[in-house]
Amino acid sequence: MRYYVLDRGDQLSLELAESFHKLAADQGLIRDAESPDIVVSIGGDGTMLHAFHSFMDRIASTAFVGVHTGHLGFYADWKADEIPELVQMMAGNPEGSRLEPRIVQYPLVDLEIVKHSGVLKHVCLNEFTLKSVDGTVVLQVDINDHMFEMFRGDGICVSTPSGSTAYNKSLGGAMIHPSIEAFQISEIASINNRVFRTMGSSLVLPNHHHCDIYSRKEQNLLLTVDHINLRVSDLISVRCKVAEQKISFVRYRPFPFWTRVRNAFLD
């Protein structure tokens, strides 16, 4: 099996990555930065986002597994002291027979960002946000090519089901199980008064729907795709929809989504 490790870069993560490499070599695993079967993320959810975007062009043939070095993350199944067990499971059991991992797939959001200067395409694992750099943002929101609302406020967040537990949750959006192929639109501090009106609640769109967000004035905008920030002053529109491809996570033991939610917010 070919693997690659991407770590957060702090001292603990660097030490854990070095330990992983030594244990993996003893188990006959092959370190491969170009075409790994499994990418191991050591750090937090931000590290997993980095790993995803680093291997975006290989997500059809690459699975991911996370080792967290701080608080339990939504994308991390393993603790720092469990790395020897993880390596052994990746390599096989002591008798030499291969353990068959369970592969789970999570939906992604596909973005087409149209500017006067060109078109950008991105895929996000958590969320896409659009905010104004220097004032109130004015955006027209269309759903399935029909005008839905004219938004005024701080911005808009479009999240995946797995990302619904992140920024979207802090905006009052719903948490969606990753088995549901959908995406969610949540408003960021919308203006609602006698003159300007918005829906004021999050919207969940199924995988056969799409949303177009149009810039309706000259404005300097900050577009964030997961951890990637893009400054744009000539935005025309952003089309959002459920991506055709999905991210694959390798599970060597059960870790249900709602258990992750409970551990993160209730325990």
PDB file of C-alpha atoms in Angstrom:
ATOM      1  CA  MET A   1       0.000   0.000   0.000  1.00  0.00           C
ATOM      2  CA  ARG A   2       1.204   3.488  -0.884  1.00  0.00           C
ATOM      3  CA  TYR A   3       0.652   6.310   1.588  1.00  0.00           C
ATOM      4  CA  TYR A   4       1.513   9.926   2.190  1.00  0.00           C
ATOM      5  CA  VAL A   5       1.497  11.944   5.416  1.00  0.00           C
ATOM      6  CA  LEU A   6       0.590  15.613   5.570  1.00  0.00           C
ATOM      7  CA  ASP A   7       1.131  17.176   9.000  1.00  0.00           C
ATOM      8  CA  ARG A   8       0.207  20.529  10.552  1.00  0.00           C
ATOM      9  CA  GLY A   9       3.836  21.570  10.938  1.00  0.00           C
ATOM     10  CA  ASP A  10       3.955  22.028  14.720  1.00  0.00           C
ATOM     11  CA  GLN A  11       6.480  20.101  16.798  1.00  0.00           C
ATOM     12  CA  LEU A  12       4.073  17.388  17.946  1.00  0.00           C
ATOM     13  CA  SER A  13       2.713  16.752  14.457  1.00  0.00           C
ATOM     14  CA  LEU A  14       6.233  16.599  13.004  1.00  0.00           C
ATOM     15  CA  GLU A  15       7.260  14.053  15.636  1.00  0.00           C
ATOM     16  CA  LEU A  16       4.157  11.965  15.021  1.00  0.00           C
ATOM     17  CA  ALA A  17       4.749  12.037  11.265  1.00  0.00           C
ATOM     18  CA  GLU A  18       8.318  10.832  11.744  1.00  0.00           C
ATOM     19  CA  SER A  19       7.093   8.053  14.030  1.00  0.00           C
ATOM     20  CA  PHE A  20       4.458   7.096  11.463  1.00  0.00           C
ATOM     21  CA  HIS A  21       7.088   6.810   8.710  1.00  0.00           C
ATOM     22  CA  LYS A  22       9.294   4.536  10.821  1.00  0.00           C
ATOM     23  CA  LEU A  23       6.405   2.258  11.778  1.00  0.00           C
ATOM     24  CA  ALA A  24       5.112   2.221   8.205  1.00  0.00           C
ATOM     25  CA  ALA A  25       8.519   1.194   6.840  1.00  0.00           C
ATOM     26  CA  ASP A  26       8.636  -1.680   9.339  1.00  0.00           C
ATOM     27  CA  GLN A  27       5.221  -2.820   8.085  1.00  0.00           C
ATOM     28  CA  GLY A  28       6.189  -2.621   4.416  1.00  0.00           C
ATOM     29  CA  LEU A  29       4.070   0.390   3.531  1.00  0.00           C
ATOM     30  CA  ILE A  30       5.418   2.527   0.691  1.00  0.00           C
ATOM     31  CA  ARG A  31       5.783   6.274   1.088  1.00  0.00           C
ATOM     32  CA  ASP A  32       4.544   7.929  -2.098  1.00  0.00           C
ATOM     33  CA  ALA A  33       3.916  11.653  -2.499  1.00  0.00           C
ATOM     34  CA  GLU A  34       2.662  11.380  -6.084  1.00  0.00           C
ATOM     35  CA  SER A  35       0.053   8.601  -6.138  1.00  0.00           C
ATOM     36  CA  PRO A  36      -0.804   7.438  -2.596  1.00  0.00           C
ATOM     37  CA  ASP A  37      -3.672   5.064  -1.893  1.00  0.00           C
ATOM     38  CA  ILE A  38      -4.194   6.734   1.487  1.00  0.00           C
ATOM     39  CA  VAL A  39      -3.348  10.250   2.639  1.00  0.00           C
ATOM     40  CA  VAL A  40      -2.860  10.524   6.400  1.00  0.00           C
ATOM     41  CA  SER A  41      -3.591  13.928   7.907  1.00  0.00           C
ATOM     42  CA  ILE A  42      -1.872  14.630  11.241  1.00  0.00           C
ATOM     43  CA  GLY A  43      -3.123  17.778  12.991  1.00  0.00           C
ATOM     44  CA  GLY A  44      -6.682  19.090  12.965  1.00  0.00           C
ATOM     45  CA  ASP A  45      -9.566  19.608  10.573  1.00  0.00           C
ATOM     46  CA  GLY A  46      -7.622  22.439   8.935  1.00  0.00           C
ATOM     47  CA  THR A  47      -4.853  19.976   8.116  1.00  0.00           C
ATOM     48  CA  MET A  48      -7.404  17.668   6.508  1.00  0.00           C
ATOM     49  CA  LEU A  49      -8.695  20.551   4.383  1.00  0.00           C
ATOM     50  CA  HIS A  50      -5.125  21.194   3.257  1.00  0.00           C
ATOM     51  CA  ALA A  51      -4.656  17.496   2.467  1.00  0.00           C
ATOM     52  CA  PHE A  52      -7.885  17.418   0.463  1.00  0.00           C
ATOM     53  CA  HIS A  53      -6.929  20.399  -1.687  1.00  0.00           C
ATOM     54  CA  SER A  54      -3.385  19.079  -2.121  1.00  0.00           C
ATOM     55  CA  PHE A  55      -4.719  15.824  -3.598  1.00  0.00           C
ATOM     56  CA  MET A  56      -7.910  17.179  -5.169  1.00  0.00           C
ATOM     57  CA  ASP A  57      -6.863  15.869  -8.572  1.00  0.00           C
ATOM     58  CA  ARG A  58      -6.611  12.325  -7.150  1.00  0.00           C
ATOM     59  CA  ILE A  59      -9.725  12.049  -4.978  1.00  0.00           C
ATOM     60  CA  ALA A  60     -11.208   9.395  -7.267  1.00  0.00           C
ATOM     61  CA  SER A  61      -8.406   6.988  -6.318  1.00  0.00           C
ATOM     62  CA  THR A  62      -7.233   8.279  -2.922  1.00  0.00           C
ATOM     63  CA  ALA A  63      -8.795   7.877   0.519  1.00  0.00           C
ATOM     64  CA  PHE A  64      -8.092  10.005   3.585  1.00  0.00           C
ATOM     65  CA  VAL A  65      -7.671   9.271   7.281  1.00  0.00           C
ATOM     66  CA  GLY A  66      -7.098  11.774  10.072  1.00  0.00           C
ATOM     67  CA  VAL A  67      -5.025  11.749  13.261  1.00  0.00           C
ATOM     68  CA  HIS A  68      -5.868  14.643  15.561  1.00  0.00           C
ATOM     69  CA  THR A  69      -3.284  16.266  17.806  1.00  0.00           C
ATOM     70  CA  GLY A  70      -5.677  18.487  19.747  1.00  0.00           C
ATOM     71  CA  HIS A  71      -9.423  18.401  20.193  1.00  0.00           C
ATOM     72  CA  LEU A  72     -11.308  15.652  18.379  1.00  0.00           C
ATOM     73  CA  GLY A  73     -12.094  16.805  14.854  1.00  0.00           C
ATOM     74  CA  PHE A  74     -14.873  15.851  12.494  1.00  0.00           C
ATOM     75  CA  TYR A  75     -12.382  14.477   9.996  1.00  0.00           C
ATOM     76  CA  ALA A  76     -10.051  12.718  12.438  1.00  0.00           C
ATOM     77  CA  ASP A  77     -10.698   9.213  13.773  1.00  0.00           C
ATOM     78  CA  TRP A  78      -7.406   8.570  15.536  1.00  0.00           C
ATOM     79  CA  LYS A  79      -5.555   9.999  18.526  1.00  0.00           C
ATOM     80  CA  ALA A  80      -1.817  10.627  18.668  1.00  0.00           C
ATOM     81  CA  ASP A  81      -1.098   7.567  20.830  1.00  0.00           C
ATOM     82  CA  GLU A  82      -3.005   5.301  18.421  1.00  0.00           C
ATOM     83  CA  ILE A  83      -0.640   5.689  15.467  1.00  0.00           C
ATOM     84  CA  PRO A  84       0.947   2.204  15.911  1.00  0.00           C
ATOM     85  CA  GLU A  85      -2.526   0.646  15.763  1.00  0.00           C
ATOM     86  CA  LEU A  86      -3.447   2.682  12.692  1.00  0.00           C
ATOM     87  CA  VAL A  87      -0.257   1.680  10.858  1.00  0.00           C
ATOM     88  CA  GLN A  88      -0.863  -1.969  11.666  1.00  0.00           C
ATOM     89  CA  MET A  89      -4.437  -1.759  10.409  1.00  0.00           C
ATOM     90  CA  MET A  90      -3.280  -0.120   7.212  1.00  0.00           C
ATOM     91  CA  ALA A  91      -0.730  -2.872   6.686  1.00  0.00           C
ATOM     92  CA  GLY A  92      -2.785  -5.868   7.875  1.00  0.00           C
ATOM     93  CA  ASN A  93      -3.284  -7.852  11.057  1.00  0.00           C
ATOM     94  CA  PRO A  94      -0.474  -9.769  12.840  1.00  0.00           C
ATOM     95  CA  GLU A  95      -1.334 -12.966  10.987  1.00  0.00           C
ATOM     96  CA  GLY A  96      -0.739 -11.221   7.680  1.00  0.00           C
ATOM     97  CA  SER A  97      -4.278 -11.217   6.293  1.00  0.00           C
ATOM     98  CA  ARG A  98      -5.467  -7.839   5.045  1.00  0.00           C
ATOM     99  CA  LEU A  99      -8.130  -5.986   6.962  1.00  0.00           C
ATOM    100  CA  GLU A 100     -10.783  -4.694   4.614  1.00  0.00           C
ATOM    101  CA  PRO A 101     -11.426  -1.068   5.518  1.00  0.00           C
ATOM    102  CA  ARG A 102     -14.804   0.544   5.079  1.00  0.00           C
ATOM    103  CA  ILE A 103     -14.824   3.457   2.665  1.00  0.00           C
ATOM    104  CA  VAL A 104     -17.313   6.255   3.334  1.00  0.00           C
ATOM    105  CA  GLN A 105     -17.876   9.061   0.871  1.00  0.00           C
ATOM    106  CA  TYR A 106     -18.921  12.626   1.651  1.00  0.00           C
ATOM    107  CA  PRO A 107     -20.476  15.115  -0.803  1.00  0.00           C
ATOM    108  CA  LEU A 108     -18.552  18.152  -1.993  1.00  0.00           C
ATOM    109  CA  VAL A 109     -19.657  21.510  -3.412  1.00  0.00           C
ATOM    110  CA  ASP A 110     -18.609  22.507  -6.916  1.00  0.00           C
ATOM    111  CA  LEU A 111     -18.001  26.218  -7.610  1.00  0.00           C
ATOM    112  CA  GLU A 112     -17.739  28.106 -10.877  1.00  0.00           C
ATOM    113  CA  ILE A 113     -16.533  31.646 -10.192  1.00  0.00           C
ATOM    114  CA  VAL A 114     -17.106  33.931 -13.164  1.00  0.00           C
ATOM    115  CA  LYS A 115     -15.149  37.196 -13.265  1.00  0.00           C
ATOM    116  CA  HIS A 116     -14.648  39.816 -15.946  1.00  0.00           C
ATOM    117  CA  SER A 117     -11.040  38.627 -16.066  1.00  0.00           C
ATOM    118  CA  GLY A 118     -11.831  34.916 -16.399  1.00  0.00           C
ATOM    119  CA  VAL A 119     -13.410  31.829 -14.861  1.00  0.00           C
ATOM    120  CA  LEU A 120     -12.167  29.917 -11.793  1.00  0.00           C
ATOM    121  CA  LYS A 121     -13.313  26.441 -10.772  1.00  0.00           C
ATOM    122  CA  HIS A 122     -13.013  25.158  -7.218  1.00  0.00           C
ATOM    123  CA  VAL A 123     -14.368  22.319  -5.085  1.00  0.00           C
ATOM    124  CA  CYS A 124     -14.864  22.703  -1.348  1.00  0.00           C
ATOM    125  CA  LEU A 125     -14.997  20.135   1.428  1.00  0.00           C
ATOM    126  CA  ASN A 126     -16.364  22.414   4.182  1.00  0.00           C
ATOM    127  CA  GLU A 127     -17.747  25.667   2.867  1.00  0.00           C
ATOM    128  CA  PHE A 128     -17.551  28.600   0.517  1.00  0.00           C
ATOM    129  CA  THR A 129     -18.115  32.109   1.844  1.00  0.00           C
ATOM    130  CA  LEU A 130     -18.530  35.415   0.048  1.00  0.00           C
ATOM    131  CA  LYS A 131     -18.055  38.644   2.011  1.00  0.00           C
ATOM    132  CA  SER A 132     -17.435  42.301   1.312  1.00  0.00           C
ATOM    133  CA  VAL A 133     -14.025  43.724   2.166  1.00  0.00           C
ATOM    134  CA  ASP A 134     -15.185  47.309   2.708  1.00  0.00           C
ATOM    135  CA  GLY A 135     -18.905  47.507   3.436  1.00  0.00           C
ATOM    136  CA  THR A 136     -22.288  45.901   2.994  1.00  0.00           C
ATOM    137  CA  VAL A 137     -22.365  43.267   0.277  1.00  0.00           C
ATOM    138  CA  VAL A 138     -25.166  43.335  -2.313  1.00  0.00           C
ATOM    139  CA  LEU A 139     -25.840  39.982  -3.967  1.00  0.00           C
ATOM    140  CA  GLN A 140     -28.639  38.546  -6.054  1.00  0.00           C
ATOM    141  CA  VAL A 141     -29.380  34.907  -5.259  1.00  0.00           C
ATOM    142  CA  ASP A 142     -30.971  32.773  -7.992  1.00  0.00           C
ATOM    143  CA  ILE A 143     -32.103  29.173  -7.501  1.00  0.00           C
ATOM    144  CA  ASN A 144     -32.404  27.011 -10.614  1.00  0.00           C
ATOM    145  CA  ASP A 145     -32.172  30.107 -12.843  1.00  0.00           C
ATOM    146  CA  HIS A 146     -34.991  31.942 -11.066  1.00  0.00           C
ATOM    147  CA  MET A 147     -34.401  35.039  -8.979  1.00  0.00           C
ATOM    148  CA  PHE A 148     -34.909  34.191  -5.281  1.00  0.00           C
ATOM    149  CA  GLU A 149     -33.750  37.182  -3.251  1.00  0.00           C
ATOM    150  CA  MET A 150     -31.629  40.320  -3.254  1.00  0.00           C
ATOM    151  CA  PHE A 151     -29.291  39.968  -0.300  1.00  0.00           C
ATOM    152  CA  ARG A 152     -27.763  42.818   1.687  1.00  0.00           C
ATOM    153  CA  GLY A 153     -25.586  42.117   4.687  1.00  0.00           C
ATOM    154  CA  ASP A 154     -22.165  40.793   5.615  1.00  0.00           C
ATOM    155  CA  GLY A 155     -22.137  37.818   3.255  1.00  0.00           C
ATOM    156  CA  ILE A 156     -23.292  34.332   2.309  1.00  0.00           C
ATOM    157  CA  CYS A 157     -22.013  30.896   3.330  1.00  0.00           C
ATOM    158  CA  VAL A 158     -22.538  27.799   1.164  1.00  0.00           C
ATOM    159  CA  SER A 159     -21.675  24.581   3.008  1.00  0.00           C
ATOM    160  CA  THR A 160     -21.420  20.852   2.370  1.00  0.00           C
ATOM    161  CA  PRO A 161     -23.155  18.392   4.715  1.00  0.00           C
ATOM    162  CA  SER A 162     -19.881  17.620   6.514  1.00  0.00           C
ATOM    163  CA  GLY A 163     -19.122  21.346   6.652  1.00  0.00           C
ATOM    164  CA  SER A 164     -22.556  22.087   8.075  1.00  0.00           C
ATOM    165  CA  THR A 165     -21.115  21.558  11.565  1.00  0.00           C
ATOM    166  CA  ALA A 166     -18.524  24.308  11.083  1.00  0.00           C
ATOM    167  CA  TYR A 167     -19.126  27.986  10.180  1.00  0.00           C
ATOM    168  CA  ASN A 168     -22.635  27.170   8.981  1.00  0.00           C
ATOM    169  CA  LYS A 169     -23.636  26.026  12.455  1.00  0.00           C
ATOM    170  CA  SER A 170     -22.481  29.292  14.010  1.00  0.00           C
ATOM    171  CA  LEU A 171     -24.751  31.094  11.522  1.00  0.00           C
ATOM    172  CA  GLY A 172     -27.779  29.149  12.732  1.00  0.00           C
ATOM    173  CA  GLY A 173     -27.788  26.661   9.873  1.00  0.00           C
ATOM    174  CA  ALA A 174     -28.847  23.039  10.208  1.00  0.00           C
ATOM    175  CA  MET A 175     -26.457  20.132  10.695  1.00  0.00           C
ATOM    176  CA  ILE A 176     -26.877  17.691   7.805  1.00  0.00           C
ATOM    177  CA  HIS A 177     -25.783  14.057   7.751  1.00  0.00           C
ATOM    178  CA  PRO A 178     -23.084  13.516   5.068  1.00  0.00           C
ATOM    179  CA  SER A 179     -25.082  10.694   3.489  1.00  0.00           C
ATOM    180  CA  ILE A 180     -27.499  13.354   2.185  1.00  0.00           C
ATOM    181  CA  GLU A 181     -26.320  14.755  -1.149  1.00  0.00           C
ATOM    182  CA  ALA A 182     -27.171  18.403  -0.707  1.00  0.00           C
ATOM    183  CA  PHE A 183     -25.706  21.810   0.028  1.00  0.00           C
ATOM    184  CA  GLN A 184     -26.826  24.595   2.333  1.00  0.00           C
ATOM    185  CA  ILE A 185     -27.023  28.368   1.902  1.00  0.00           C
ATOM    186  CA  SER A 186     -26.832  30.469   5.072  1.00  0.00           C
ATOM    187  CA  GLU A 187     -26.907  34.225   5.418  1.00  0.00           C
ATOM    188  CA  ILE A 188     -24.259  36.161   7.316  1.00  0.00           C
ATOM    189  CA  ALA A 189     -25.814  39.099   9.202  1.00  0.00           C
ATOM    190  CA  SER A 190     -28.481  39.995   6.655  1.00  0.00           C
ATOM    191  CA  ILE A 191     -30.207  43.374   6.658  1.00  0.00           C
ATOM    192  CA  ASN A 192     -33.942  43.022   7.222  1.00  0.00           C
ATOM    193  CA  ASN A 193     -36.138  46.116   7.640  1.00  0.00           C
ATOM    194  CA  ARG A 194     -39.074  47.835   5.964  1.00  0.00           C
ATOM    195  CA  VAL A 195     -37.025  48.444   2.819  1.00  0.00           C
ATOM    196  CA  PHE A 196     -34.792  45.404   2.438  1.00  0.00           C
ATOM    197  CA  ARG A 197     -35.937  41.815   2.984  1.00  0.00           C
ATOM    198  CA  THR A 198     -34.233  38.416   2.829  1.00  0.00           C
ATOM    199  CA  MET A 199     -35.377  34.914   3.700  1.00  0.00           C
ATOM    200  CA  GLY A 200     -33.515  35.115   7.007  1.00  0.00           C
ATOM    201  CA  SER A 201     -33.052  31.349   7.350  1.00  0.00           C
ATOM    202  CA  SER A 202     -30.793  28.743   5.786  1.00  0.00           C
ATOM    203  CA  LEU A 203     -31.842  26.868   2.664  1.00  0.00           C
ATOM    204  CA  VAL A 204     -31.005  23.237   1.909  1.00  0.00           C
ATOM    205  CA  LEU A 205     -30.833  22.395  -1.807  1.00  0.00           C
ATOM    206  CA  PRO A 206     -30.738  18.827  -3.207  1.00  0.00           C
ATOM    207  CA  ASN A 207     -28.094  17.553  -5.596  1.00  0.00           C
ATOM    208  CA  HIS A 208     -30.126  18.268  -8.731  1.00  0.00           C
ATOM    209  CA  HIS A 209     -30.486  21.974  -7.885  1.00  0.00           C
ATOM    210  CA  HIS A 210     -28.020  24.804  -8.353  1.00  0.00           C
ATOM    211  CA  CYS A 211     -27.626  28.311  -7.010  1.00  0.00           C
ATOM    212  CA  ASP A 212     -26.176  31.382  -8.711  1.00  0.00           C
ATOM    213  CA  ILE A 213     -24.912  34.336  -6.669  1.00  0.00           C
ATOM    214  CA  TYR A 214     -24.503  37.575  -8.636  1.00  0.00           C
ATOM    215  CA  SER A 215     -22.582  40.647  -7.540  1.00  0.00           C
ATOM    216  CA  ARG A 216     -24.954  43.604  -7.911  1.00  0.00           C
ATOM    217  CA  LYS A 217     -22.634  46.553  -7.369  1.00  0.00           C
ATOM    218  CA  GLU A 218     -18.968  47.418  -7.715  1.00  0.00           C
ATOM    219  CA  GLN A 219     -17.485  45.878  -4.589  1.00  0.00           C
ATOM    220  CA  ASN A 220     -14.272  44.376  -3.318  1.00  0.00           C
ATOM    221  CA  LEU A 221     -15.075  40.856  -2.213  1.00  0.00           C
ATOM    222  CA  LEU A 222     -13.342  38.155  -0.225  1.00  0.00           C
ATOM    223  CA  LEU A 223     -14.151  34.651  -1.440  1.00  0.00           C
ATOM    224  CA  THR A 224     -13.047  31.836   0.866  1.00  0.00           C
ATOM    225  CA  VAL A 225     -12.983  28.221  -0.321  1.00  0.00           C
ATOM    226  CA  ASP A 226     -12.321  26.179   2.840  1.00  0.00           C
ATOM    227  CA  HIS A 227      -8.977  27.687   3.940  1.00  0.00           C
ATOM    228  CA  ILE A 228      -8.170  29.409   0.626  1.00  0.00           C
ATOM    229  CA  ASN A 229      -8.800  33.173   0.426  1.00  0.00           C
ATOM    230  CA  LEU A 230      -9.399  34.930  -2.894  1.00  0.00           C
ATOM    231  CA  ARG A 231      -9.663  38.727  -3.267  1.00  0.00           C
ATOM    232  CA  VAL A 232     -11.964  39.623  -6.172  1.00  0.00           C
ATOM    233  CA  SER A 233     -13.005  43.061  -7.402  1.00  0.00           C
ATOM    234  CA  ASP A 234     -14.572  42.063 -10.733  1.00  0.00           C
ATOM    235  CA  LEU A 235     -16.959  39.279  -9.736  1.00  0.00           C
ATOM    236  CA  ILE A 236     -19.897  38.551 -12.017  1.00  0.00           C
ATOM    237  CA  SER A 237     -21.327  35.389 -10.442  1.00  0.00           C
ATOM    238  CA  VAL A 238     -20.680  32.179  -8.554  1.00  0.00           C
ATOM    239  CA  ARG A 239     -22.544  28.985  -9.436  1.00  0.00           C
ATOM    240  CA  CYS A 240     -22.826  26.456  -6.590  1.00  0.00           C
ATOM    241  CA  LYS A 241     -23.972  22.858  -6.862  1.00  0.00           C
ATOM    242  CA  VAL A 242     -23.257  19.417  -5.442  1.00  0.00           C
ATOM    243  CA  ALA A 243     -20.089  18.137  -7.090  1.00  0.00           C
ATOM    244  CA  GLU A 244     -20.070  14.952  -9.133  1.00  0.00           C
ATOM    245  CA  GLN A 245     -17.015  13.683  -7.270  1.00  0.00           C
ATOM    246  CA  LYS A 246     -16.897  12.840  -3.563  1.00  0.00           C
ATOM    247  CA  ILE A 247     -14.170  12.587  -0.969  1.00  0.00           C
ATOM    248  CA  SER A 248     -13.443   9.114   0.416  1.00  0.00           C
ATOM    249  CA  PHE A 249     -12.493   8.444   4.037  1.00  0.00           C
ATOM    250  CA  VAL A 250     -11.131   5.091   5.124  1.00  0.00           C
ATOM    251  CA  ARG A 251     -12.690   3.739   8.320  1.00  0.00           C
ATOM    252  CA  TYR A 252     -10.986   0.935  10.213  1.00  0.00           C
ATOM    253  CA  ARG A 253     -13.504   1.121  13.054  1.00  0.00           C
ATOM    254  CA  PRO A 254     -16.990   2.561  13.534  1.00  0.00           C
ATOM    255  CA  PHE A 255     -17.251   6.278  14.230  1.00  0.00           C
ATOM    256  CA  PRO A 256     -20.815   7.441  13.427  1.00  0.00           C
ATOM    257  CA  PHE A 257     -21.394  11.050  12.377  1.00  0.00           C
ATOM    258  CA  TRP A 258     -23.813  11.771  15.226  1.00  0.00           C
ATOM    259  CA  THR A 259     -21.249  10.452  17.696  1.00  0.00           C
ATOM    260  CA  ARG A 260     -18.820  13.007  16.282  1.00  0.00           C
ATOM    261  CA  VAL A 261     -21.447  15.721  16.717  1.00  0.00           C
ATOM    262  CA  ARG A 262     -22.129  14.696  20.317  1.00  0.00           C
ATOM    263  CA  ASN A 263     -18.422  14.533  21.153  1.00  0.00           C
ATOM    264  CA  ALA A 264     -17.796  17.947  19.620  1.00  0.00           C
ATOM    265  CA  PHE A 265     -20.716  19.886  21.070  1.00  0.00           C
ATOM    266  CA  LEU A 266     -22.243  18.006  23.986  1.00  0.00           C
ATOM    267  CA  ASP A 267     -19.626  15.930  25.810  1.00  0.00           C
TER     268      ASP A 267
END
